[in-house]
Short mmCIF file of C-alpha atoms and ligand atoms in Angstrom, two decimals:
data_model
loop_
_atom_site.label_atom_id
_atom_site.label_comp_id
_atom_site.label_asym_id
_atom_site.label_seq_id
_atom_site.Cartn_x
_atom_site.Cartn_y
_atom_site.Cartn_z
CA MET A 1 -25.13 -29.45 -6.76
CA LEU A 2 -28.37 -30.39 -5.07
CA PRO A 3 -29.22 -34.08 -5.23
CA GLN A 4 -32.70 -34.83 -6.44
CA MET A 5 -35.20 -36.27 -4.00
CA SER A 6 -37.41 -39.21 -4.73
CA SER A 7 -41.17 -38.63 -4.64
CA TRP A 8 -41.69 -40.69 -1.46
CA GLN A 9 -39.12 -38.58 0.35
CA GLN A 10 -41.02 -35.51 -0.72
CA TYR A 11 -44.27 -37.05 0.50
CA VAL A 12 -42.81 -37.84 3.94
CA GLY A 13 -41.33 -34.35 4.09
CA VAL A 14 -44.58 -32.62 3.29
CA PHE A 15 -46.33 -34.67 5.95
CA LEU A 16 -43.73 -33.72 8.57
CA LEU A 17 -43.96 -30.14 7.45
CA ALA A 18 -47.58 -30.03 8.51
CA VAL A 19 -46.48 -31.13 11.98
CA VAL A 20 -43.85 -28.48 12.56
CA THR A 21 -44.68 -25.42 10.46
CA SER A 22 -46.50 -23.84 13.34
CA VAL A 23 -43.15 -23.26 15.13
CA ALA A 24 -41.03 -22.11 12.20
CA SER A 25 -41.20 -19.05 9.96
CA ASP A 26 -41.15 -19.90 6.27
CA ASN A 27 -37.74 -18.88 5.03
CA TYR A 28 -38.29 -20.59 1.69
CA LYS A 29 -41.29 -18.59 0.52
CA GLU A 30 -39.26 -16.31 -1.77
CA LEU A 31 -37.86 -19.37 -3.53
CA THR A 32 -41.26 -20.56 -4.67
CA GLY A 33 -41.08 -21.54 -8.34
CA ASN A 34 -37.27 -21.26 -8.43
CA GLN A 35 -35.68 -24.20 -10.20
CA VAL A 36 -32.25 -25.79 -10.38
CA TRP A 37 -31.00 -26.49 -13.88
CA LYS A 38 -28.12 -28.86 -14.45
CA LEU A 39 -26.14 -28.07 -17.58
CA ASN A 40 -24.92 -31.03 -19.59
CA GLN A 41 -21.64 -29.32 -20.43
CA GLU A 42 -19.30 -26.75 -18.87
CA ASP A 43 -19.25 -23.34 -20.54
CA GLU A 44 -17.60 -20.86 -18.22
CA ALA A 45 -17.96 -17.83 -20.49
CA THR A 46 -21.71 -18.28 -21.03
CA VAL A 47 -22.40 -18.93 -17.33
CA GLN A 48 -20.24 -15.96 -16.28
CA GLN A 49 -22.21 -13.76 -18.68
CA LEU A 50 -25.55 -15.03 -17.30
CA VAL A 51 -24.30 -14.19 -13.78
CA VAL A 52 -23.11 -10.71 -14.75
CA ASP A 53 -26.43 -10.10 -16.52
CA GLY A 54 -28.20 -10.95 -13.28
CA LEU A 55 -30.10 -13.90 -14.76
CA VAL A 56 -28.86 -16.88 -12.71
CA ASP A 57 -27.38 -17.82 -9.36
CA PRO A 58 -24.51 -20.28 -9.89
CA LEU A 59 -24.73 -23.07 -7.33
CA ASP A 60 -21.38 -24.80 -7.84
CA HIS A 61 -18.71 -22.99 -5.93
CA SER A 62 -15.57 -24.98 -6.47
CA GLY A 63 -15.17 -24.46 -10.21
CA PRO A 64 -17.16 -23.37 -13.27
CA SER A 65 -20.80 -23.86 -12.32
CA THR A 66 -23.02 -26.33 -14.14
CA SER A 67 -25.91 -25.98 -11.65
CA LEU A 68 -27.92 -22.80 -11.91
CA ARG A 69 -30.75 -21.39 -9.80
CA VAL A 70 -33.27 -19.89 -12.17
CA THR A 71 -36.28 -17.79 -11.12
CA PRO A 72 -39.69 -17.83 -12.85
CA GLU A 73 -38.97 -14.29 -14.13
CA THR A 74 -35.67 -15.18 -15.80
CA ALA A 75 -36.30 -18.76 -16.94
CA GLY A 76 -37.39 -17.78 -20.47
CA LEU A 77 -34.36 -15.61 -21.13
CA VAL A 78 -31.92 -18.11 -19.64
CA LYS A 79 -33.38 -20.83 -21.86
CA GLU A 80 -32.87 -18.61 -24.93
CA VAL A 81 -29.23 -17.91 -24.04
CA LEU A 82 -28.48 -21.58 -23.37
CA ASP A 83 -30.20 -22.67 -26.57
CA GLN A 84 -28.22 -20.14 -28.57
CA ALA A 85 -24.96 -21.34 -27.02
CA GLY A 86 -25.94 -24.94 -27.78
CA ILE A 87 -25.97 -25.94 -24.10
CA THR A 88 -28.47 -28.62 -23.11
CA TYR A 89 -29.73 -29.02 -19.55
CA GLN A 90 -32.12 -30.85 -17.24
CA VAL A 91 -34.36 -29.34 -14.59
CA ILE A 92 -33.23 -31.26 -11.51
CA VAL A 93 -35.25 -29.36 -8.91
CA GLN A 94 -38.74 -28.24 -9.97
CA ASP A 95 -39.48 -26.03 -6.98
CA LEU A 96 -36.63 -25.10 -4.69
CA ALA A 97 -38.91 -23.88 -1.90
CA ARG A 98 -40.56 -27.25 -1.70
CA TYR A 99 -37.26 -29.10 -2.03
CA LEU A 100 -35.64 -27.17 0.81
CA ARG A 101 -38.69 -27.44 3.06
CA VAL A 102 -38.62 -31.20 2.73
CA ASN A 103 -34.97 -31.39 3.74
CA ASP A 104 -35.20 -28.84 6.50
CA VAL A 105 -38.24 -30.45 8.04
CA ILE A 106 -36.46 -33.78 8.30
CA GLN A 107 -33.53 -31.98 9.91
CA ARG A 108 -35.68 -30.10 12.39
CA SER A 109 -37.60 -33.15 13.42
CA GLN A 110 -34.31 -34.91 14.19
CA VAL A 111 -33.09 -32.00 16.22
CA ARG A 112 -36.39 -31.91 18.12
CA LYS A 113 -36.16 -35.62 18.90
CA GLU A 114 -32.71 -35.24 20.39
CA LEU A 115 -33.97 -32.64 22.90
CA ARG A 116 -31.21 -30.14 22.40
CA ALA A 117 -29.07 -29.47 25.45
CA GLN A 118 -27.59 -26.08 24.61
CA THR A 119 -29.37 -22.84 25.33
CA CYS A 120 -28.87 -19.26 24.27
CA THR A 121 -31.16 -16.64 25.74
CA SER A 122 -30.75 -12.98 26.62
CA SER A 123 -29.92 -13.96 30.21
CA SER A 124 -27.87 -17.08 29.50
CA CYS A 125 -25.66 -17.51 26.45
CA THR A 126 -22.17 -18.30 27.66
CA ALA A 127 -20.98 -20.08 24.49
CA PRO A 128 -21.94 -20.08 20.82
CA LEU A 129 -24.31 -22.92 19.93
CA THR A 130 -22.76 -25.88 18.18
CA ASP A 131 -25.87 -28.02 17.83
CA ASN A 132 -27.80 -25.51 15.76
CA TYR A 133 -27.38 -22.26 13.88
CA MET A 134 -27.91 -19.11 15.92
CA THR A 135 -30.37 -16.38 15.09
CA PHE A 136 -28.95 -12.85 14.92
CA ASP A 137 -30.58 -12.10 18.28
CA GLN A 138 -28.81 -15.09 19.82
CA MET A 139 -25.49 -13.91 18.40
CA GLU A 140 -26.06 -10.59 20.10
CA TYR A 141 -26.89 -12.31 23.42
CA TYR A 142 -23.63 -14.23 23.21
CA LEU A 143 -21.56 -11.17 22.29
CA ALA A 144 -23.09 -9.10 25.10
CA GLN A 145 -22.11 -11.78 27.61
CA LEU A 146 -18.67 -12.25 26.09
CA ASN A 147 -18.04 -8.55 26.59
CA SER A 148 -17.62 -9.07 30.33
CA HIS A 149 -14.51 -11.18 29.68
CA PRO A 150 -11.44 -9.24 30.84
CA ARG A 151 -9.49 -9.50 27.59
CA VAL A 152 -12.39 -8.93 25.24
CA SER A 153 -14.01 -5.79 23.99
CA VAL A 154 -17.18 -5.97 21.92
CA SER A 155 -18.34 -2.83 20.18
CA SER A 156 -20.32 -1.63 17.21
CA ILE A 157 -18.45 -0.36 14.14
CA GLY A 158 -21.62 1.00 12.58
CA LYS A 159 -25.12 0.13 11.48
CA SER A 160 -26.46 -1.88 8.58
CA ILE A 161 -28.88 -0.37 6.10
CA GLU A 162 -31.82 -1.55 8.23
CA GLY A 163 -30.19 -0.22 11.39
CA ARG A 164 -28.70 -3.34 12.96
CA ASP A 165 -25.34 -3.16 14.68
CA ILE A 166 -22.24 -4.60 13.06
CA TRP A 167 -20.26 -5.94 16.00
CA ILE A 168 -16.54 -6.26 16.29
CA VAL A 169 -14.80 -8.41 18.87
CA HIS A 170 -11.30 -7.36 19.87
CA ILE A 171 -9.38 -10.05 21.71
CA ASN A 172 -6.33 -8.70 23.40
CA ARG A 173 -3.54 -11.22 23.04
CA SER A 174 -0.83 -9.49 25.04
CA GLY A 175 0.22 -12.00 27.65
CA CYS A 176 -3.30 -13.10 28.50
CA GLU A 177 -3.23 -11.31 31.85
CA GLY A 178 -6.49 -9.86 33.16
CA GLN A 179 -7.77 -6.42 32.25
CA GLU A 180 -10.72 -4.42 33.37
CA PRO A 181 -13.91 -5.18 31.44
CA ILE A 182 -14.72 -2.58 28.84
CA GLY A 183 -18.34 -1.61 28.24
CA MET A 184 -20.10 -2.12 24.92
CA THR A 185 -18.94 1.27 23.74
CA PRO A 186 -19.80 2.83 20.38
CA ARG A 187 -16.16 2.82 19.22
CA PHE A 188 -13.51 0.33 20.16
CA ALA A 189 -10.44 1.18 22.17
CA TYR A 190 -6.94 1.06 20.64
CA SER A 191 -3.63 0.75 22.35
CA ALA A 192 -1.05 3.42 21.70
CA MET A 193 1.57 0.86 20.62
CA LYS A 194 1.77 -0.66 17.16
CA ARG A 195 0.88 -4.30 17.50
CA ARG A 196 0.63 -7.16 15.10
CA THR A 197 -2.97 -7.75 14.25
CA VAL A 198 -5.14 -10.32 12.55
CA TRP A 199 -8.56 -9.51 11.10
CA LEU A 200 -11.30 -12.07 10.53
CA GLU A 201 -14.52 -11.27 8.71
CA GLY A 202 -17.56 -13.54 8.81
CA GLY A 203 -21.08 -13.49 7.47
CA ILE A 204 -20.70 -11.01 4.60
CA HIS A 205 -22.83 -13.38 2.46
CA ALA A 206 -26.09 -13.98 4.25
CA ARG A 207 -26.80 -17.57 3.20
CA GLU A 208 -23.39 -18.90 4.22
CA TRP A 209 -24.55 -19.75 7.75
CA ILE A 210 -21.54 -21.88 8.58
CA SER A 211 -19.33 -18.76 8.34
CA PRO A 212 -20.69 -16.86 11.38
CA ALA A 213 -21.17 -20.17 13.22
CA VAL A 214 -17.47 -21.03 12.82
CA THR A 215 -16.29 -17.46 13.32
CA LEU A 216 -18.10 -17.33 16.68
CA GLN A 217 -16.46 -20.61 17.69
CA ILE A 218 -13.07 -19.15 16.81
CA ILE A 219 -13.79 -16.08 18.94
CA HIS A 220 -14.79 -18.31 21.84
CA ASN A 221 -11.72 -20.50 21.58
CA ILE A 222 -9.21 -17.69 21.16
CA THR A 223 -10.70 -15.95 24.17
CA HIS A 224 -10.46 -19.05 26.35
CA ASP A 225 -7.19 -20.49 25.07
CA CYS A 226 -4.20 -18.37 25.96
CA SER A 227 -1.81 -20.49 23.92
CA MET A 228 -3.27 -19.34 20.62
CA GLY A 229 -1.14 -16.78 18.82
CA ARG A 230 0.31 -15.15 21.89
CA GLY A 231 1.34 -11.60 21.09
CA LEU A 232 -1.21 -11.12 18.31
CA GLU A 233 -4.19 -8.82 18.54
CA VAL A 234 -7.23 -10.41 16.98
CA TYR A 235 -10.20 -8.50 15.59
CA VAL A 236 -13.23 -10.41 14.43
CA VAL A 237 -16.45 -9.26 12.79
CA PRO A 238 -18.57 -12.42 13.02
CA MET A 239 -21.63 -11.02 11.23
CA ALA A 240 -20.88 -8.40 8.59
CA ASN A 241 -24.32 -8.56 6.95
CA PRO A 242 -26.92 -8.81 9.73
CA ASP A 243 -29.90 -7.69 7.62
CA GLY A 244 -29.23 -10.27 4.95
CA TYR A 245 -28.81 -12.94 7.63
CA VAL A 246 -32.13 -12.08 9.26
CA HIS A 247 -33.73 -12.25 5.81
CA THR A 248 -32.40 -15.81 5.37
CA TRP A 249 -34.25 -16.75 8.57
CA THR A 250 -37.52 -15.11 7.65
CA ASN A 251 -37.97 -15.07 3.86
CA ASN A 252 -35.28 -16.60 1.72
CA ARG A 253 -32.74 -19.16 2.94
CA LEU A 254 -30.59 -18.51 -0.15
CA TRP A 255 -30.36 -14.71 0.15
CA ARG A 256 -26.78 -13.52 -0.42
CA LYS A 257 -26.68 -9.72 -0.56
CA ASN A 258 -27.50 -6.96 1.91
CA ARG A 259 -31.03 -5.51 2.05
CA ARG A 260 -30.57 -2.29 0.05
CA ASN A 261 -33.81 -1.22 -1.59
CA ASN A 262 -32.46 -0.50 -5.07
CA PRO A 263 -34.23 2.47 -6.63
CA ASP A 264 -35.94 1.86 -9.98
CA SER A 265 -35.61 -1.90 -9.65
CA SER A 266 -37.83 -4.69 -8.38
CA CYS A 267 -34.72 -6.42 -6.98
CA ASP A 268 -33.16 -5.67 -3.61
CA GLY A 269 -29.64 -5.96 -2.36
CA VAL A 270 -25.99 -5.29 -3.11
CA ASP A 271 -23.30 -7.97 -2.98
CA LEU A 272 -21.10 -6.69 -0.16
CA ASN A 273 -18.21 -8.71 -1.56
CA ARG A 274 -18.23 -6.74 -4.83
CA ASN A 275 -18.55 -3.28 -3.30
CA TRP A 276 -14.95 -2.58 -2.22
CA ASP A 277 -12.80 -0.04 -3.97
CA PHE A 278 -10.15 -2.23 -5.57
CA ASP A 279 -10.59 -3.10 -9.24
CA TYR A 280 -14.21 -2.16 -8.53
CA GLY A 281 -16.59 -3.34 -11.25
CA VAL A 282 -14.59 -6.12 -12.89
CA GLY A 283 -16.21 -9.54 -12.49
CA ALA A 284 -19.32 -8.14 -10.82
CA SER A 285 -22.84 -7.50 -11.99
CA PRO A 286 -24.02 -3.96 -12.88
CA HIS A 287 -27.65 -5.17 -12.57
CA PRO A 288 -29.54 -4.87 -9.27
CA CYS A 289 -31.12 -8.29 -9.89
CA GLY A 290 -27.70 -9.91 -10.11
CA GLU A 291 -26.48 -12.01 -7.19
CA THR A 292 -23.14 -10.22 -7.58
CA TYR A 293 -24.61 -6.72 -7.95
CA ARG A 294 -21.78 -4.30 -7.14
CA GLY A 295 -23.94 -1.32 -6.07
CA THR A 296 -24.05 2.16 -7.55
CA SER A 297 -20.43 2.92 -6.60
CA ALA A 298 -17.58 1.52 -4.54
CA PHE A 299 -18.43 1.64 -0.83
CA SER A 300 -22.00 2.69 -1.55
CA GLU A 301 -23.17 0.47 1.34
CA PRO A 302 -23.13 1.28 5.06
CA GLU A 303 -21.88 -2.23 5.86
CA THR A 304 -18.77 -1.97 3.65
CA GLN A 305 -18.17 1.60 4.85
CA ALA A 306 -18.23 0.43 8.47
CA LEU A 307 -15.84 -2.44 7.73
CA ARG A 308 -13.49 -0.17 5.78
CA GLU A 309 -13.34 2.44 8.56
CA ALA A 310 -12.70 -0.17 11.24
CA MET A 311 -9.99 -1.89 9.16
CA LEU A 312 -8.29 1.44 8.45
CA GLN A 313 -8.35 2.26 12.13
CA VAL A 314 -6.94 -1.11 13.16
CA ASN A 315 -4.29 -0.78 10.46
CA SER A 316 -3.25 2.66 11.66
CA THR A 317 -2.65 1.46 15.21
CA GLY A 318 -1.21 -1.95 14.42
CA THR A 319 0.43 -3.85 11.62
CA LEU A 320 -2.31 -5.79 9.95
CA GLN A 321 -0.54 -9.04 9.16
CA MET A 322 -3.40 -11.16 8.01
CA VAL A 323 -6.95 -10.62 6.82
CA MET A 324 -9.19 -13.64 6.34
CA ALA A 325 -12.73 -13.43 5.00
CA VAL A 326 -14.69 -16.53 5.97
CA HIS A 327 -17.24 -17.79 3.42
CA SER A 328 -18.76 -21.01 2.19
CA TYR A 329 -18.71 -23.24 0.29
CA GLY A 330 -16.08 -25.24 -1.63
CA GLN A 331 -13.38 -26.11 0.93
CA LEU A 332 -10.88 -23.71 -0.55
CA LEU A 333 -8.38 -21.18 0.67
CA LEU A 334 -8.09 -18.43 -1.92
CA TYR A 335 -5.43 -15.74 -2.09
CA PRO A 336 -5.34 -12.44 -4.07
CA TYR A 337 -5.89 -11.16 -6.52
CA GLY A 338 -9.33 -12.20 -7.74
CA GLY A 339 -9.30 -9.70 -10.60
CA PRO A 340 -7.54 -10.62 -13.86
CA ALA A 341 -5.27 -7.58 -14.16
CA SER A 342 -3.38 -7.58 -10.91
CA ASN A 343 -1.56 -10.90 -10.48
CA PRO A 344 0.80 -11.91 -9.06
CA ALA A 345 0.15 -10.11 -5.79
CA PRO A 346 3.07 -9.13 -3.53
CA TYR A 347 4.22 -11.99 -1.26
CA LYS A 348 2.36 -14.49 -3.44
CA GLU A 349 4.72 -17.28 -2.45
CA LYS A 350 4.53 -16.47 1.23
CA MET A 351 0.74 -16.41 1.04
CA GLU A 352 0.86 -19.76 -0.71
CA ASN A 353 3.20 -21.29 1.84
CA LEU A 354 1.26 -20.09 4.87
CA GLY A 355 -1.91 -21.21 3.11
CA LYS A 356 -0.44 -24.68 2.58
CA LEU A 357 0.35 -24.90 6.28
CA PHE A 358 -3.27 -23.99 6.99
CA VAL A 359 -4.93 -26.45 4.61
CA ASN A 360 -2.57 -29.32 5.48
CA THR A 361 -3.39 -28.87 9.15
CA VAL A 362 -7.13 -28.49 8.50
CA ASN A 363 -7.25 -31.61 6.33
CA LYS A 364 -5.71 -33.82 9.00
CA VAL A 365 -8.35 -33.02 11.63
CA HIS A 366 -11.41 -34.63 10.04
CA ASP A 367 -9.90 -35.99 6.84
CA LYS A 368 -11.35 -33.28 4.61
CA THR A 369 -9.78 -31.90 1.44
CA TYR A 370 -9.40 -28.15 1.49
CA LYS A 371 -7.25 -26.78 -1.34
CA ILE A 372 -5.30 -23.57 -1.76
CA MET A 373 -5.46 -21.59 -5.00
CA ASN A 374 -5.30 -18.15 -6.51
CA ALA A 375 -8.78 -16.57 -6.34
CA ASN A 376 -8.78 -15.67 -10.00
CA GLU A 377 -8.20 -19.30 -10.95
CA LEU A 378 -11.56 -20.13 -9.39
CA TYR A 379 -13.44 -17.36 -11.18
CA PRO A 380 -12.73 -13.65 -11.63
CA ALA A 381 -14.32 -11.42 -9.01
CA SER A 382 -13.20 -8.08 -7.75
CA GLY A 383 -14.31 -5.38 -5.40
CA THR A 384 -13.84 -8.06 -2.72
CA SER A 385 -12.68 -7.40 0.83
CA GLN A 386 -9.76 -9.79 0.32
CA ASP A 387 -8.41 -7.84 -2.66
CA TRP A 388 -8.96 -4.49 -0.96
CA ALA A 389 -7.09 -5.70 2.14
CA LYS A 390 -4.18 -6.76 -0.04
CA GLY A 391 -4.16 -3.98 -2.61
CA ILE A 392 -5.04 -0.95 -0.49
CA LEU A 393 -4.28 -1.86 3.12
CA LYS A 394 -1.21 -3.83 2.01
CA ALA A 395 -1.92 -6.65 4.42
CA LYS A 396 0.88 -9.14 3.87
CA TYR A 397 -1.46 -12.11 3.99
CA ALA A 398 -5.02 -11.88 2.69
CA TYR A 399 -7.34 -14.83 2.16
CA THR A 400 -10.86 -15.90 1.41
CA LEU A 401 -11.66 -19.13 3.19
CA GLU A 402 -14.48 -21.19 1.68
CA LEU A 403 -15.66 -23.60 4.37
CA ARG A 404 -17.57 -26.88 4.06
CA SER A 405 -19.21 -28.33 2.10
CA LYS A 406 -18.36 -29.14 -1.49
CA LYS A 407 -22.03 -29.18 -2.44
CA THR A 408 -24.29 -26.73 -0.68
CA PHE A 409 -24.79 -23.68 1.51
CA VAL A 410 -27.41 -25.57 3.49
CA LEU A 411 -25.10 -27.46 5.78
CA LYS A 412 -26.59 -29.60 8.54
CA PRO A 413 -26.04 -28.31 12.08
CA ASP A 414 -24.01 -31.39 13.00
CA GLU A 415 -21.23 -30.04 10.78
CA ILE A 416 -20.83 -26.84 12.83
CA LEU A 417 -18.61 -28.39 15.48
CA PRO A 418 -16.23 -30.38 13.23
CA THR A 419 -15.91 -27.47 10.77
CA GLY A 420 -15.03 -25.18 13.68
CA GLN A 421 -12.54 -27.69 15.04
CA GLU A 422 -10.64 -28.11 11.78
CA VAL A 423 -10.47 -24.37 11.09
CA LEU A 424 -9.31 -23.71 14.62
CA GLU A 425 -6.41 -26.15 14.28
CA GLY A 426 -5.40 -24.53 11.00
CA LEU A 427 -5.56 -21.08 12.54
CA LYS A 428 -3.48 -22.16 15.53
CA MET A 429 -0.62 -23.08 13.20
CA VAL A 430 -1.04 -19.89 11.19
CA PHE A 431 -1.11 -17.69 14.31
CA LEU A 432 2.02 -19.38 15.59
CA ALA A 433 3.80 -18.78 12.28
CA LEU A 434 2.65 -15.14 12.21
CA ALA A 435 3.71 -14.47 15.77
CA ARG A 436 7.17 -15.89 14.97
CA GLU A 437 7.72 -13.87 11.78
CA LYS A 438 10.50 -11.36 12.26
CA ASN A 439 9.74 -8.78 9.63
CA THR A 440 6.09 -8.06 9.23
CA GLN A 441 6.38 -6.37 5.83
O1 0X9 B 501 -17.80 -14.91 -4.98
C1 0X9 B 501 -17.41 -14.62 -3.85
O2 0X9 B 501 -17.58 -13.51 -3.34
C2 0X9 B 501 -16.65 -15.66 -3.04
N1 0X9 B 501 -17.27 -16.94 -3.16
S1 0X9 B 501 -18.74 -17.24 -2.51
O3 0X9 B 501 -19.17 -18.53 -2.98
N2 0X9 B 501 -18.59 -17.35 -0.96
O4 0X9 B 501 -19.63 -16.20 -2.86
C3 0X9 B 501 -15.24 -15.84 -3.56
C4 0X9 B 501 -14.48 -14.61 -3.83
C5 0X9 B 501 -13.07 -14.96 -4.12
N3 0X9 B 501 -12.56 -14.33 -5.26
C6 0X9 B 501 -12.58 -14.86 -6.52
N4 0X9 B 501 -13.09 -15.99 -6.81
N5 0X9 B 501 -12.01 -14.14 -7.47
ZN1 ZN B 502 -19.42 -15.91 0.16
#
């Protein structure tokens, strides 16, 4: 839930805005007139229906949502539905664009004062930034430079709908001895032997900026720390939805979907985490305006097609032991299935136990409280990459990790480093356990 700002804070923010707007593009403009409504009581069924009907964006992500983002176009209808259901509410943010500008401006001015030390340019980007979020261009600069590392291969698994590359990083774990650098080739190279593999997916939801930020840190650490999960091959897609991400930097900080121009609709985008062919359609919106719009058919989107093909290929040459999709927010580790019909999933207990090891380790690092639970207990959603990895690829362990915070997608940059650190410690334990497992299936 977004805390409400006092009017003096807004005044200070607007003043600072005038000072810095000349350097920043306005990525709040599409949120002009959007409001946040706080419901006075929980009503999961009504909220779920509003989401499926494409009328609201639920802003609570660790249980049934009582905070809803409502657009000027849908406000009238949402009010009618809530009135009919007898749900009362308060408007806690009058204009989300203004609200976010105020907060972001304060943040930027602090960052400017501190004279940031880290750089990332096309000629020098040797590590992912930890003092600020990276633009998509900066991510590409880093990945291009990472590609010269002897054990790393960076390649494109396909293009997004607007033609951006979807990059995969393959970190060869076998013994950590040096190999010849591999060029940024159009397809990635596979070894002839079946190896145990781990797959990490980041950035499928555009607004969850902490996901690619942490995923890039993980890539960096695994590459430079030979003790991590020796014997495992690690594949990471740090930015699965580059078009959506770019849109969050230019137009709409809270954009979630890809940038599909939906025919016969004024609304763009497909939710790439509802577009996979497992229980496709259940717990997803059939309406293009919905935040969870599933698309016209399973795998209708080039981004999910590219991910599917790459995962199938990795799975055919190795034993895919674990798939983890990294999201935010809620501080949760979810395991399949997210759809109502399919539980319990095979190896439920093993997934739970490994998950407990992960969250217990994570929680000790910075005293946070991540919890493990079945995805469907949170809310039903299917056509997700997690469920597809479990149900179709038969990955023994499949998870959705919801990173910090417990309140918002708009996480301050000073949380990048600690969030990365805690996840890394959790993954170290998990990789160790996976590498030690005797039977992979
Ligand atoms: O809704 C999603 O796609 C994921 N949450 S997020 O806030 N990052 O959008 C969670 C999907 C996990 N599956 C279920 N909850 N069933
Ligand atoms: Zn997400």
